[in-house]
PDB file of C-alpha atoms and ligand atoms in Angstrom:
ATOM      1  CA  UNK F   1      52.738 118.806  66.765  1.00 53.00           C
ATOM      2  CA  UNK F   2      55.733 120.006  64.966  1.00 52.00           C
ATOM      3  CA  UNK F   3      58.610 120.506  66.764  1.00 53.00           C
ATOM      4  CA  UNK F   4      60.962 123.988  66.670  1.00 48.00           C
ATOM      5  CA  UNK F   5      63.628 124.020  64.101  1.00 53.00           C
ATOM      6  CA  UNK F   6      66.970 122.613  65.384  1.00 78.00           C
ATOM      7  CA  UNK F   7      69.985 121.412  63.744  1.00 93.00           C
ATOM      8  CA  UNK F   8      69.504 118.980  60.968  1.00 97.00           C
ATOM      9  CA  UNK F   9      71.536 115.473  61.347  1.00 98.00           C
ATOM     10  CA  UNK F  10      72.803 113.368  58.400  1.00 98.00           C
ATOM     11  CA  UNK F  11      73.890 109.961  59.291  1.00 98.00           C
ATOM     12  CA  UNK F  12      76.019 107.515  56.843  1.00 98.00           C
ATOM     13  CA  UNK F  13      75.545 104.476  56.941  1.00 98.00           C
ATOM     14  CA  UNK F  14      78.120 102.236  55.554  1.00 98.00           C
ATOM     15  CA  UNK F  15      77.117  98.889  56.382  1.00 98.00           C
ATOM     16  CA  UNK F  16      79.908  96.304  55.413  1.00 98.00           C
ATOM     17  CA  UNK F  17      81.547  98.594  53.173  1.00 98.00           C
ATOM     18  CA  UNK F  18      84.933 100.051  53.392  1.00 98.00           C
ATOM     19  CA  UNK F  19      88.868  99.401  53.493  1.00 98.00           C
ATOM     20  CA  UNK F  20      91.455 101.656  55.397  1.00 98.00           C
ATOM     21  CA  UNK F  21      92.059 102.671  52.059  1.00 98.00           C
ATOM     22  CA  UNK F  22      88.989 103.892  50.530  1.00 98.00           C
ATOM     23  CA  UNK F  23      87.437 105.167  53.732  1.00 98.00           C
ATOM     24  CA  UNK F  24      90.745 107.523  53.862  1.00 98.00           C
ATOM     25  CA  UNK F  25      89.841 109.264  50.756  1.00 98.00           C
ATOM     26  CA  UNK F  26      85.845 109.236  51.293  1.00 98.00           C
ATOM     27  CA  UNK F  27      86.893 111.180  55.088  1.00 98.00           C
ATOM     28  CA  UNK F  28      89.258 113.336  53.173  1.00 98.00           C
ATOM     29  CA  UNK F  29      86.880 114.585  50.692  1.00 98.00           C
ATOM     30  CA  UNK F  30      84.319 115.034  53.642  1.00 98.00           C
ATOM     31  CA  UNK F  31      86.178 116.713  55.575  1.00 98.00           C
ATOM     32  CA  UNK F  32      87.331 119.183  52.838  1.00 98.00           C
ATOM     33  CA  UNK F  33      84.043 119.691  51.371  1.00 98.00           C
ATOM     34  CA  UNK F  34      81.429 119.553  54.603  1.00 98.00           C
ATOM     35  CA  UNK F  35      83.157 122.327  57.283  1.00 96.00           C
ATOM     36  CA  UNK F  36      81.100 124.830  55.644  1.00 96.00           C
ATOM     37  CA  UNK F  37      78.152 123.690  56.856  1.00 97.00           C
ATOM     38  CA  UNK F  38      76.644 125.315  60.235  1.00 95.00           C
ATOM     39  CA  UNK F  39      72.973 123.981  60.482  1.00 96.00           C
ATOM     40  CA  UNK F  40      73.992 120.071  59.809  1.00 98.00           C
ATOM     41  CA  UNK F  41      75.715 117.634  61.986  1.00 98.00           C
ATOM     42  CA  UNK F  42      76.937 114.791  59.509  1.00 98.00           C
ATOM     43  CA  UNK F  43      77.996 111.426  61.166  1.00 98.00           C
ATOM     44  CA  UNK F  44      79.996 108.298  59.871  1.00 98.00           C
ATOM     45  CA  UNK F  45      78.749 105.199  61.369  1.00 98.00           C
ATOM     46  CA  UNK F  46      81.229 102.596  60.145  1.00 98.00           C
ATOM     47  CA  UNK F  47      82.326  98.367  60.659  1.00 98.00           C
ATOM     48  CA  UNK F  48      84.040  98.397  63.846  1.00 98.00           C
ATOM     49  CA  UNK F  49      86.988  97.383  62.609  1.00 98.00           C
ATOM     50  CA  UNK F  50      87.720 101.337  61.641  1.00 98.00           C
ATOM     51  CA  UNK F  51      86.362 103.147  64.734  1.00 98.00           C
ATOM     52  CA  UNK F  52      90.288 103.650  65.212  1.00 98.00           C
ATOM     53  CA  UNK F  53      90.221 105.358  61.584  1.00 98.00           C
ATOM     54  CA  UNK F  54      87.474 107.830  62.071  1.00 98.00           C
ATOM     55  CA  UNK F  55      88.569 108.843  65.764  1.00 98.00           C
ATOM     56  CA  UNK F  56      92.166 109.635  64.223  1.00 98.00           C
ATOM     57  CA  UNK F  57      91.121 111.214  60.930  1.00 98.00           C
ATOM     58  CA  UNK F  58      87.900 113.334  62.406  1.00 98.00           C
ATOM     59  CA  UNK F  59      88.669 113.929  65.846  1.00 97.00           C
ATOM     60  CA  UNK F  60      89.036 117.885  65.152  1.00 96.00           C
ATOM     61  CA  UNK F  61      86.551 117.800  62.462  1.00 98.00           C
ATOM     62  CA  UNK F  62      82.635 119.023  62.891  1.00 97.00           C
ATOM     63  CA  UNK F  63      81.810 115.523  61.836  1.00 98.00           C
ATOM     64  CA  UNK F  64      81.082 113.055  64.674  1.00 98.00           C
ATOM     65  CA  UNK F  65      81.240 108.978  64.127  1.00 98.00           C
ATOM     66  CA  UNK F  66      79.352 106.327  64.841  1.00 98.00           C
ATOM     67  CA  UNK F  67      78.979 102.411  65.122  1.00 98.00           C
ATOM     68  CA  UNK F  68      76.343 100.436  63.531  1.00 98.00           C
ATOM     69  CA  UNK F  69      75.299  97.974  66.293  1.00 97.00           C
ATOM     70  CA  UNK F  70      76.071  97.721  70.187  1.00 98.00           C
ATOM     71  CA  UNK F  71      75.986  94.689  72.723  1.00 98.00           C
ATOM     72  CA  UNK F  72      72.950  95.000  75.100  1.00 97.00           C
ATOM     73  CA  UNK F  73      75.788  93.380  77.842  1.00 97.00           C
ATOM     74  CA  UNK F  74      77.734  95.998  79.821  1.00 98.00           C
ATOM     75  CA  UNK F  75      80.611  93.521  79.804  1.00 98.00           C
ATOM     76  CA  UNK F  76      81.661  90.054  79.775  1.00 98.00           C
ATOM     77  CA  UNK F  77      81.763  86.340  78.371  1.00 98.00           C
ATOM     78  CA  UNK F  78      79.806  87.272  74.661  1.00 97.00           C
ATOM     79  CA  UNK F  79      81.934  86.760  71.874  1.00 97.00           C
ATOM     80  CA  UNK F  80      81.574  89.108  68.860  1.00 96.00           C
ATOM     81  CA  UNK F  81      79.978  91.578  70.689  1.00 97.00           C
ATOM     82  CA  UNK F  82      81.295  95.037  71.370  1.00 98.00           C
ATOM     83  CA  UNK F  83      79.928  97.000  74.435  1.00 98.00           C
ATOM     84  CA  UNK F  84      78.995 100.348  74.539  1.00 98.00           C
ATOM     85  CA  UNK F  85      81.961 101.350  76.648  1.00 98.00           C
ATOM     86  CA  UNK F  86      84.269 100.203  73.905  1.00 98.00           C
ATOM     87  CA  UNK F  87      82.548 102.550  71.751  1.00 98.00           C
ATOM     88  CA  UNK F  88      82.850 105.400  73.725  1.00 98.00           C
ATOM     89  CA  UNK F  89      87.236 104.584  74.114  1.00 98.00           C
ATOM     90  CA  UNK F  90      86.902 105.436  70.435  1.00 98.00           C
ATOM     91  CA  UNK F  91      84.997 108.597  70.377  1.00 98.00           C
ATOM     92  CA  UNK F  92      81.834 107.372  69.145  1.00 98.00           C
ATOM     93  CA  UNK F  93      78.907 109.489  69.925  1.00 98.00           C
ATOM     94  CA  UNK F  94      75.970 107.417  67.552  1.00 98.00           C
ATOM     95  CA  UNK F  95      75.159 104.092  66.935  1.00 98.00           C
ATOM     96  CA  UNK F  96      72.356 103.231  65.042  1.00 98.00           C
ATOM     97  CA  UNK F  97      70.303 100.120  66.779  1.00 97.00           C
ATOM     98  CA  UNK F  98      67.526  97.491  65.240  1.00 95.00           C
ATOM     99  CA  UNK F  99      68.281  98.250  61.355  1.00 96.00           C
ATOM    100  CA  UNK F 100      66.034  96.254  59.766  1.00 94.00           C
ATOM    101  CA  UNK F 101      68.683  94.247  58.039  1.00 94.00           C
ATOM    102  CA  UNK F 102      70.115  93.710  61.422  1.00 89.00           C
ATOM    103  CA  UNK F 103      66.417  92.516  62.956  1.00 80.00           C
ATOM    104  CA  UNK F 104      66.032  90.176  60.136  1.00 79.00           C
ATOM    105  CA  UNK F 105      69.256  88.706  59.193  1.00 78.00           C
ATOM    106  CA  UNK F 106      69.949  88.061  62.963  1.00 81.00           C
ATOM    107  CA  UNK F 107      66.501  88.150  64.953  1.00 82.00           C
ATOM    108  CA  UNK F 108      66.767  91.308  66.578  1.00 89.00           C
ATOM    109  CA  UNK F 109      64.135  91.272  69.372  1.00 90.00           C
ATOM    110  CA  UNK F 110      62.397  94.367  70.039  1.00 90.00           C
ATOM    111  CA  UNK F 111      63.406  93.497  73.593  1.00 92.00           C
ATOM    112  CA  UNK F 112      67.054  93.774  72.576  1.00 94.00           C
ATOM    113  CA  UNK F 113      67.087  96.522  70.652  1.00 95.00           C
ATOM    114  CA  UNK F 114      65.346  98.417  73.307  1.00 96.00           C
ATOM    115  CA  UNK F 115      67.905  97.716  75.734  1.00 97.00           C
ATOM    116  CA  UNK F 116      70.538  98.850  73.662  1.00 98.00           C
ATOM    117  CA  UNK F 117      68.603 101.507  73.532  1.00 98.00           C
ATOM    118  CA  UNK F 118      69.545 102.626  76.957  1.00 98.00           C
ATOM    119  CA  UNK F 119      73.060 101.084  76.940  1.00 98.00           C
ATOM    120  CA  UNK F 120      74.122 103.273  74.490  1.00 98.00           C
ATOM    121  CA  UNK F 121      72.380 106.070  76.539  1.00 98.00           C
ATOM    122  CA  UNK F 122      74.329 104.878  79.540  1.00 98.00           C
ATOM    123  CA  UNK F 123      77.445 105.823  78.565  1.00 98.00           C
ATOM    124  CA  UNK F 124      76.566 108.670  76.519  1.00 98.00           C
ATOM    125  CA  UNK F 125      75.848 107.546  73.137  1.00 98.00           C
ATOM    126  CA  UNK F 126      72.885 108.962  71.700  1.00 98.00           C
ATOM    127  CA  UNK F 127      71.107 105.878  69.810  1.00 98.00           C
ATOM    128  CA  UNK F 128      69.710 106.077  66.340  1.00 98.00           C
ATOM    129  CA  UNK F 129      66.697 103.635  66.622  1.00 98.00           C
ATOM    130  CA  UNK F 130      65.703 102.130  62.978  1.00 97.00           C
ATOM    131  CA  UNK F 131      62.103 101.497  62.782  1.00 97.00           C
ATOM    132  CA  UNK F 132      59.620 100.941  59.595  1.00 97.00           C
ATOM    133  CA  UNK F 133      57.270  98.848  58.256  1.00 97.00           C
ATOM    134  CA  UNK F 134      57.596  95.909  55.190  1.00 96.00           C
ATOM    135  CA  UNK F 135      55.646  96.445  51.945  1.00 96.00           C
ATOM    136  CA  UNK F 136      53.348  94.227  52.891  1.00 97.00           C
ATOM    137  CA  UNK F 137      52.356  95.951  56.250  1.00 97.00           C
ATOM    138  CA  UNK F 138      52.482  99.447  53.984  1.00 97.00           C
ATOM    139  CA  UNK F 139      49.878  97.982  51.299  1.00 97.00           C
ATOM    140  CA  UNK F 140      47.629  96.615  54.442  1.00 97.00           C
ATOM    141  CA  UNK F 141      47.866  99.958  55.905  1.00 97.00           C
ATOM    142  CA  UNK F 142      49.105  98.950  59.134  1.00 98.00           C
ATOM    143  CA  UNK F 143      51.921 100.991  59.162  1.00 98.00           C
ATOM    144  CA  UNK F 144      51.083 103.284  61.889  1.00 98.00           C
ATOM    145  CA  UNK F 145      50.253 100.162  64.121  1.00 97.00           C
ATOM    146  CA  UNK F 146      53.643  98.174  62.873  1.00 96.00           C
ATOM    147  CA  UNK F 147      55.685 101.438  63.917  1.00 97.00           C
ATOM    148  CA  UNK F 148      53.646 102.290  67.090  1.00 97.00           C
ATOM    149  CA  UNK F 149      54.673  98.959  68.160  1.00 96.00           C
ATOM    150  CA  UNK F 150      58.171  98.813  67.883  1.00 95.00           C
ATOM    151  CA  UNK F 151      58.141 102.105  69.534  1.00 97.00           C
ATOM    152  CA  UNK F 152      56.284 100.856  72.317  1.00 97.00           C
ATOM    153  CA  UNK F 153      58.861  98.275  73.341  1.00 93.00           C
ATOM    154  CA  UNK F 154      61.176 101.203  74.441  1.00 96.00           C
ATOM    155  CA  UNK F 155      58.018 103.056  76.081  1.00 98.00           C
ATOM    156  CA  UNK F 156      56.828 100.369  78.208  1.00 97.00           C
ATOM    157  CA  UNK F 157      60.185  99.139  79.674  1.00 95.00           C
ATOM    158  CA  UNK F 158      62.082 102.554  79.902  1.00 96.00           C
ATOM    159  CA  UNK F 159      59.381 105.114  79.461  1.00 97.00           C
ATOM    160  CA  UNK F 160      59.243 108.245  77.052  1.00 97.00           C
ATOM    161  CA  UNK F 161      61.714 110.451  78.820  1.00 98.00           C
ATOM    162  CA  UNK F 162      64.719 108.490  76.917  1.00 98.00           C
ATOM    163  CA  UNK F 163      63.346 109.532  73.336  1.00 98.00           C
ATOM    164  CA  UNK F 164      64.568 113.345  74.608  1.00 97.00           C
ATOM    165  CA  UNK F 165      68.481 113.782  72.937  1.00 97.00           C
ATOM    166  CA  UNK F 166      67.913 110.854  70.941  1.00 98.00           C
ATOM    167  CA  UNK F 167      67.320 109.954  67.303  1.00 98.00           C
ATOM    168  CA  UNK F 168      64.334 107.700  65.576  1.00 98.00           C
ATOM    169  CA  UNK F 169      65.025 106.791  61.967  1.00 98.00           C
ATOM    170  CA  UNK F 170      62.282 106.184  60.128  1.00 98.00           C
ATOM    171  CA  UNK F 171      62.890 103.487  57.506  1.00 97.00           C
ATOM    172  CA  UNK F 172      60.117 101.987  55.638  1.00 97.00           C
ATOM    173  CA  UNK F 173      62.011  98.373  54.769  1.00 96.00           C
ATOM    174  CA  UNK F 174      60.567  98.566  51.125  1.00 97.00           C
ATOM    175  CA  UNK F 175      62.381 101.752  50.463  1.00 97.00           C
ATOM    176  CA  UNK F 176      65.958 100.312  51.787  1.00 96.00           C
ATOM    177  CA  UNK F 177      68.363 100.025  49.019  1.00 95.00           C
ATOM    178  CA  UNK F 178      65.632  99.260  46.048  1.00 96.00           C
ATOM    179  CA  UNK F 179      65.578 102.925  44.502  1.00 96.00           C
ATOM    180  CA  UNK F 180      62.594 103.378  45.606  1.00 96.00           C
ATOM    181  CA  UNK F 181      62.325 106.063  48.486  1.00 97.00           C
ATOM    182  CA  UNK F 182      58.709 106.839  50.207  1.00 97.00           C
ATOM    183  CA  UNK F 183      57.058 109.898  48.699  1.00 98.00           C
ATOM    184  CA  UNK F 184      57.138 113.358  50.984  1.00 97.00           C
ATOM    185  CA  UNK F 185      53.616 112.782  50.945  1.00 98.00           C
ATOM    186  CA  UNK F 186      54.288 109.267  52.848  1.00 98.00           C
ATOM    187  CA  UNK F 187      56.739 110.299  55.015  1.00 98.00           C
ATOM    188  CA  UNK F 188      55.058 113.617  56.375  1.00 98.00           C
ATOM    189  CA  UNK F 189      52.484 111.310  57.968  1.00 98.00           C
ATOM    190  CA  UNK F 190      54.304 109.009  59.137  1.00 98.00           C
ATOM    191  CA  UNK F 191      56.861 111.257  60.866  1.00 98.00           C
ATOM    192  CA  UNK F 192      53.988 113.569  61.940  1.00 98.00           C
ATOM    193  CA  UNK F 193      52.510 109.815  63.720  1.00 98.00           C
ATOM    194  CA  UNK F 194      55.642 109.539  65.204  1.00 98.00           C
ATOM    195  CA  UNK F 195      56.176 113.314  66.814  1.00 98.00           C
ATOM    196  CA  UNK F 196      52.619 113.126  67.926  1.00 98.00           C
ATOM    197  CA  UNK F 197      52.689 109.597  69.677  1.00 98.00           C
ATOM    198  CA  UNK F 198      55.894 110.632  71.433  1.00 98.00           C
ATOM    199  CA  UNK F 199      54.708 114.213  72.355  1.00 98.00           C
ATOM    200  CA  UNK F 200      51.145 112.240  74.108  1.00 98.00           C
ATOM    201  CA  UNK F 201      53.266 111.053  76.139  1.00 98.00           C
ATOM    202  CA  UNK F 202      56.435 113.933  76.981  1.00 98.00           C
ATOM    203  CA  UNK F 203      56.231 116.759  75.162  1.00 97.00           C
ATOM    204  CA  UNK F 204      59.626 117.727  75.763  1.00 97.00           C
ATOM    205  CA  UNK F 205      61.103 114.639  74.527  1.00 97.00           C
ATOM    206  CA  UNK F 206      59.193 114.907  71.689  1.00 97.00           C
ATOM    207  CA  UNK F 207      60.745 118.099  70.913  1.00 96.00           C
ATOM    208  CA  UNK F 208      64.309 117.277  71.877  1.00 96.00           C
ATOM    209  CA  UNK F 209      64.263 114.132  69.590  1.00 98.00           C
ATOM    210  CA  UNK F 210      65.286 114.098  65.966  1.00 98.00           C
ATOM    211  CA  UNK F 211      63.476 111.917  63.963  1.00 98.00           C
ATOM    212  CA  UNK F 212      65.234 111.049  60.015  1.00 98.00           C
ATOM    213  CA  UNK F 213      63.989 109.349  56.810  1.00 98.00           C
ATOM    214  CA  UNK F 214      66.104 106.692  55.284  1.00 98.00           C
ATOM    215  CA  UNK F 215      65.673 104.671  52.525  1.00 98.00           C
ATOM    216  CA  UNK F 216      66.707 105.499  49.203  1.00 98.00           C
ATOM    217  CA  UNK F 217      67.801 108.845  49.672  1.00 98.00           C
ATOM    218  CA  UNK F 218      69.714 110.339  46.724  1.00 98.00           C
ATOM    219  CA  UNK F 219      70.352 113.883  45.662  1.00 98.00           C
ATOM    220  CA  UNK F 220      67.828 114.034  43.814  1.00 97.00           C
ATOM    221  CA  UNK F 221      64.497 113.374  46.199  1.00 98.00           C
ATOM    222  CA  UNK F 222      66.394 115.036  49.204  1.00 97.00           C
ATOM    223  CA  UNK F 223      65.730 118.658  48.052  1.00 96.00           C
ATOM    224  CA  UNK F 224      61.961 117.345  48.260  1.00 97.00           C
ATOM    225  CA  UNK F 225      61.951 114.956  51.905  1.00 97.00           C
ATOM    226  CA  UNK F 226      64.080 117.103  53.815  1.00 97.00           C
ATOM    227  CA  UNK F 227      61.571 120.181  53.240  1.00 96.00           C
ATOM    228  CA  UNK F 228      59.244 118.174  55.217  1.00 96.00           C
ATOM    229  CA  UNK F 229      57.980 119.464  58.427  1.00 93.00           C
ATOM    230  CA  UNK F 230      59.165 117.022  61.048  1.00 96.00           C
ATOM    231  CA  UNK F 231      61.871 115.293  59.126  1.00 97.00           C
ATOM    232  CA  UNK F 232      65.070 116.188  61.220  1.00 98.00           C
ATOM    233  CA  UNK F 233      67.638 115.048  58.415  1.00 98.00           C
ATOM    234  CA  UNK F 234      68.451 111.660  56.467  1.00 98.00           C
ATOM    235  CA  UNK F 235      70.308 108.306  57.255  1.00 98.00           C
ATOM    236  CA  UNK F 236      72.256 107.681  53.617  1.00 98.00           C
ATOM    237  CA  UNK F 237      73.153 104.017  52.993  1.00 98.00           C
ATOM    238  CA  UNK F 238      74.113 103.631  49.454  1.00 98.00           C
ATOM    239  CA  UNK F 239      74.709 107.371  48.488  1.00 98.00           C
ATOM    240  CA  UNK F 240      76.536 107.662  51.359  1.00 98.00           C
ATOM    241  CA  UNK F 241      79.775 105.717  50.138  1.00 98.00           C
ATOM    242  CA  UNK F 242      80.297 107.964  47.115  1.00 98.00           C
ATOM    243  CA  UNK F 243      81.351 111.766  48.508  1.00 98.00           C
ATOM    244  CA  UNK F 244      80.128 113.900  45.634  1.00 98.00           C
ATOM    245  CA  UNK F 245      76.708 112.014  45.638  1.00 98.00           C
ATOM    246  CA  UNK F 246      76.731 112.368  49.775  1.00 98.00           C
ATOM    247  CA  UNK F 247      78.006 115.884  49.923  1.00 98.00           C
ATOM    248  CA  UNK F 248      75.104 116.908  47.432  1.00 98.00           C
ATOM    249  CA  UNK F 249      72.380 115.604  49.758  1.00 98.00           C
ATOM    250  CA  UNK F 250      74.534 117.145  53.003  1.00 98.00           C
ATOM    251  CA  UNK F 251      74.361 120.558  51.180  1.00 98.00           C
ATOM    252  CA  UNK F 252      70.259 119.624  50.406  1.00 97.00           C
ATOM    253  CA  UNK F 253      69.370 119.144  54.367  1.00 97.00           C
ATOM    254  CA  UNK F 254      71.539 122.070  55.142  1.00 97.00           C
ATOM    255  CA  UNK F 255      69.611 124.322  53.091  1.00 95.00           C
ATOM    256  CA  UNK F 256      66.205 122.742  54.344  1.00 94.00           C
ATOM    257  CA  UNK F 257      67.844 124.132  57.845  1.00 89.00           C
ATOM    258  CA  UNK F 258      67.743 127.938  56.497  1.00 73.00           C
TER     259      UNK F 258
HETATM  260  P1  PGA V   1      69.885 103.103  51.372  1.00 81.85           P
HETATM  261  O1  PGA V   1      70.008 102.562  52.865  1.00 81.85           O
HETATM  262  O2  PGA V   1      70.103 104.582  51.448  1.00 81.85           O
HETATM  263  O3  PGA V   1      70.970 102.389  50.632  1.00 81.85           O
HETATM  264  O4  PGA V   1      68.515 102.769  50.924  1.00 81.85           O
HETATM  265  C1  PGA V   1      69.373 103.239  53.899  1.00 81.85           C
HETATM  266  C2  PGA V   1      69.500 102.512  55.177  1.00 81.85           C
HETATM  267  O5  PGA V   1      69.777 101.316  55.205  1.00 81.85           O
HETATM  268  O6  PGA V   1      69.326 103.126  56.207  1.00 81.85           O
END
């Protein structure tokens, strides 16, 4: 199945980058240089810390904002953790949940990240769920399985339905941050698998759910992923923390979109 052409998203990911100062000129320049775009919704997920920043500087901007984790707790004694609610008091309308430097570094359950999942959904957050396979899994072939699986957490707790409004990244680990982005060739199938197992199930979530590539995206291979039927748009960690370089692949998925 591929779904009907809708607006493109492009989501940046700024991990643990950032100062008031530098993100001030980066949201400047996007702001200046990205209004002209009409098929693309371009999103800033940023450290908490500067939630405050991006709700005051894009507020009556056409880009939205984002976080980069949420509790799975609605509220209460869990230090460190921000709730979804908190999010929301700043304007947020994405966070991305279960990057796979997140799942690793601090053993992410796929039972967690699937009730984030619906946290974020419950107070109006759409999620951006991370999920991809390791090198390892990629040269065994298991991909499809490795994906199916982490997908299937979310299924079999909260059922398909909640994959309608919301977003899927697909992020093959090997391809995050080493230069070395999956092939159109590589991601067509996989996003195709990922469309198709969702649509078995609801075939209207399927086509209300946008599904990205991430993982090495740069100017350069962007004109050739986001041609790709089924890829919705990109989620830009590296590239997306220098504006010309970011711009450049905003202005590729937008003309993917025409
Ligand atoms: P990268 O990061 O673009 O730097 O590879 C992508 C990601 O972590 O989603």
């Amino acid at each position: 199945m591929t779904k009907q052409t809708q607006q493109k998203l492009v989501v940046a990911n700024w991990k643990m980058h950032g100062s008031l100062k530098q993100n001030e000129a980066l949201l400047t320049d996007f702001i200046e240089n990205l209004s002209i775009l009409n098929h693309t919704q371009v999103v800033v997920c940023a450290p908490y810390p500067y939630l405050a920043q991006l709700q005051s500087l894009l507020q009556h901007t056409n880009i939205a904002w984002g976080a980069q984790n949420v509790a799975k707790n609605e509220v209460g004694a869990f230090t460190g953790e921000v709730s979804a609610a908190m999010l929301k008091d700043f304007g947020a309308s994405y966070v991305i949940i279960g990057h796979s430097e997140r799942a690793t570094a601090y053993c992410e359950s796929d039972e967690n990240i699937a009730t984030k999942f619906v946290q974020a959904q419950k107070h109006g957050i759409t999620p951006i769920l991370c999920v991809g396979e390791t090198l390892i899994e990629r040269e065994a072939g298991v991909m499809g399985m490795v994906v199916s699986k982490q997908l299937d957490t979310i299924i079999n707790t909260h059922g398909a339905t909640v994959f309608a409004g919301a977003v899927i990244s697909y992020e093959p680990i090997w391809a995050i941050g080493t230069g070395l982005a999956a092939t159109p060739e590589q991601a067509k199938s996989m996003h195709l698998f990922i469309r198709n197992k969702i649509s078995n199930l609801n075939a209207d979530a399927a086509n209300h759910l946008k599904i990205l590539y991430g993982g090495s995206v740069n100017p350069q291979n962007a004109v050739q992923l986001f041609v790709v039927p089924n890829i919705d748009g990109g989620l830009i960690g590296k590239c997306s923390l220098n504006a010309q370089v970011f711009e450049a692949i905003c202005l590729a998925v937008e003309n993917s979109a025409q």
